[in-house]
C-alpha positions in Angstrom: 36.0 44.2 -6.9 38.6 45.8 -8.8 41.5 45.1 -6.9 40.0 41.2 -6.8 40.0 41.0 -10.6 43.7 42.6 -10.1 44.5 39.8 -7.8 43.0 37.3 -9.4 44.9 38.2 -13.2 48.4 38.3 -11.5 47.9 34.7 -10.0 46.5 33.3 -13.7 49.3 35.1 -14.8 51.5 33.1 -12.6 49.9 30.1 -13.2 50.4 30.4 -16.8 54.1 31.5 -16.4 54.4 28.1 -14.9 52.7 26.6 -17.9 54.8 28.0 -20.3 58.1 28.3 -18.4 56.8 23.7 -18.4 56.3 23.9 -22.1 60.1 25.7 -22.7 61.7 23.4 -20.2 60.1 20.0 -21.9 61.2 21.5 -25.9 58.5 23.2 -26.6 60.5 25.6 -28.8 62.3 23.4 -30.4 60.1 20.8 -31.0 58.6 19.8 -34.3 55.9 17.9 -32.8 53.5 20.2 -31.1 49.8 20.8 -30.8 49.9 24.1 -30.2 50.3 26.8 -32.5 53.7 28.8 -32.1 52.0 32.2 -32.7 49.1 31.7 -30.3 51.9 29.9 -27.6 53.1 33.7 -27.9 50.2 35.6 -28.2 48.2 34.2 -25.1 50.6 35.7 -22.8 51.3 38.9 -24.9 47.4 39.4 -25.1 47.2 38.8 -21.3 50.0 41.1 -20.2 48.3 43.8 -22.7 45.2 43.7 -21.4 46.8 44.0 -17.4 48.2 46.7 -18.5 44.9 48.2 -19.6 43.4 46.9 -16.5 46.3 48.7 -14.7 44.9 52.2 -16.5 41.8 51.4 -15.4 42.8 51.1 -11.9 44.8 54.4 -12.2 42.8 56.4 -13.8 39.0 54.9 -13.1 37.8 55.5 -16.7 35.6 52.8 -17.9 37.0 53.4 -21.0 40.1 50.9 -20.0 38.2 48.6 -17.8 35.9 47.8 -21.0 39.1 47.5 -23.3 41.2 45.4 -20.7 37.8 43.0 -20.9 38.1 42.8 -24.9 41.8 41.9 -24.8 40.4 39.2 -22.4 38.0 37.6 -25.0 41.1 37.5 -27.2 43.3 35.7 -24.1 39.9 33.5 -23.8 39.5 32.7 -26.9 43.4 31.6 -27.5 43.2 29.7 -23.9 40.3 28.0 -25.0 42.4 26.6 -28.4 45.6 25.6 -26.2 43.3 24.0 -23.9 41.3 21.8 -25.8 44.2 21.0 -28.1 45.9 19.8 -25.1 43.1 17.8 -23.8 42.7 16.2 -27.0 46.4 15.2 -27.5 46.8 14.0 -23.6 47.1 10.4 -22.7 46.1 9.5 -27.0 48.2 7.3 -28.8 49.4 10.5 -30.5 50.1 12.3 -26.9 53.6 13.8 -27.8 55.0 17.2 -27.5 55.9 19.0 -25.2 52.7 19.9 -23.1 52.2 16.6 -22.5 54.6 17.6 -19.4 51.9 20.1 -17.8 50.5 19.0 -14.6 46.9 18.8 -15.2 46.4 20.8 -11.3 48.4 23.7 -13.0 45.9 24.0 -16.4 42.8 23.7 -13.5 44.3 26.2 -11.7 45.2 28.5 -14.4 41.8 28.0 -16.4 39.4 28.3 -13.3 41.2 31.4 -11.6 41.1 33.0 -15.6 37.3 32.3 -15.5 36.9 34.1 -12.2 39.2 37.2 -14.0 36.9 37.1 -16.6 33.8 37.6 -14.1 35.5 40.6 -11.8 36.7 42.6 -14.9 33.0 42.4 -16.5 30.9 43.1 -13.5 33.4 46.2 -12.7 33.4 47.6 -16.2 29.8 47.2 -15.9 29.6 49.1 -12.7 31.8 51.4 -14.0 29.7 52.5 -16.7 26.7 52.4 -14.5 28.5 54.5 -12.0 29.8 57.0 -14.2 
């Protein structure tokens, strides 16, 4: 299961990378006209690579002490994916639908979101039978 929550964070990762390399391509950092919130545009991803990196020592190392810590940087990735999301939901196809992640292929959020969900799910039940384990 660890190596599956592994797998399954690199190719949200990717997925994401698309995102964003969509939202730079389209203006997105030079635009004035934006949804989303410069600082959280940068944090999601920052959070995200943090927290594989914890997820990483986990692996390495097999202290639960990581696994658990790799989860909490993920309800801080969740919680910012969750604002993007629904700011870009709210914004697409409106009268006011402008900016540059208007451009994002809606496969590529659906994608991203449902394999983060299932990242979510593989790094709790592991850092729970981690603990239990240990």
């Amino acid at each position: 299961m660890e190596f599956a929550a592994l797998a399954a964070w690199v190719l949200a990762a990717l997925a994401g990378g698309h995102l964003l390399v969509t939202w730079i391509v389209h203006g997105g950092l030079g635009t004035k006209v934006t949804r989303f919130p410069r600082l959280v545009v940068a944090g999601h991803p920052l959070a995200a690579a943090g927290g594989l990196a914890l997820w990483i020592g986990h692996l390495v190392t097999a202290e639960a002490a990581y696994a658990w810590w790799a989860f909490a940087a993920l309800i801080v990735v969740v919680l910012q994916g969750f604002l993007l999301f629904t700011r870009w939901l709210v914004g697409r196809g409106g009268k006011h639908a402008r900016g540059a992640e208007q451009a994002f292929p809606a496969t590529a959020v659906a994608v991203h979101g449902a394999v983060a969900v299932a990242t979510v799910v593989l790094v709790f039940l592991t850092a729970l039978e981690t603990t239990a384990g240990s």
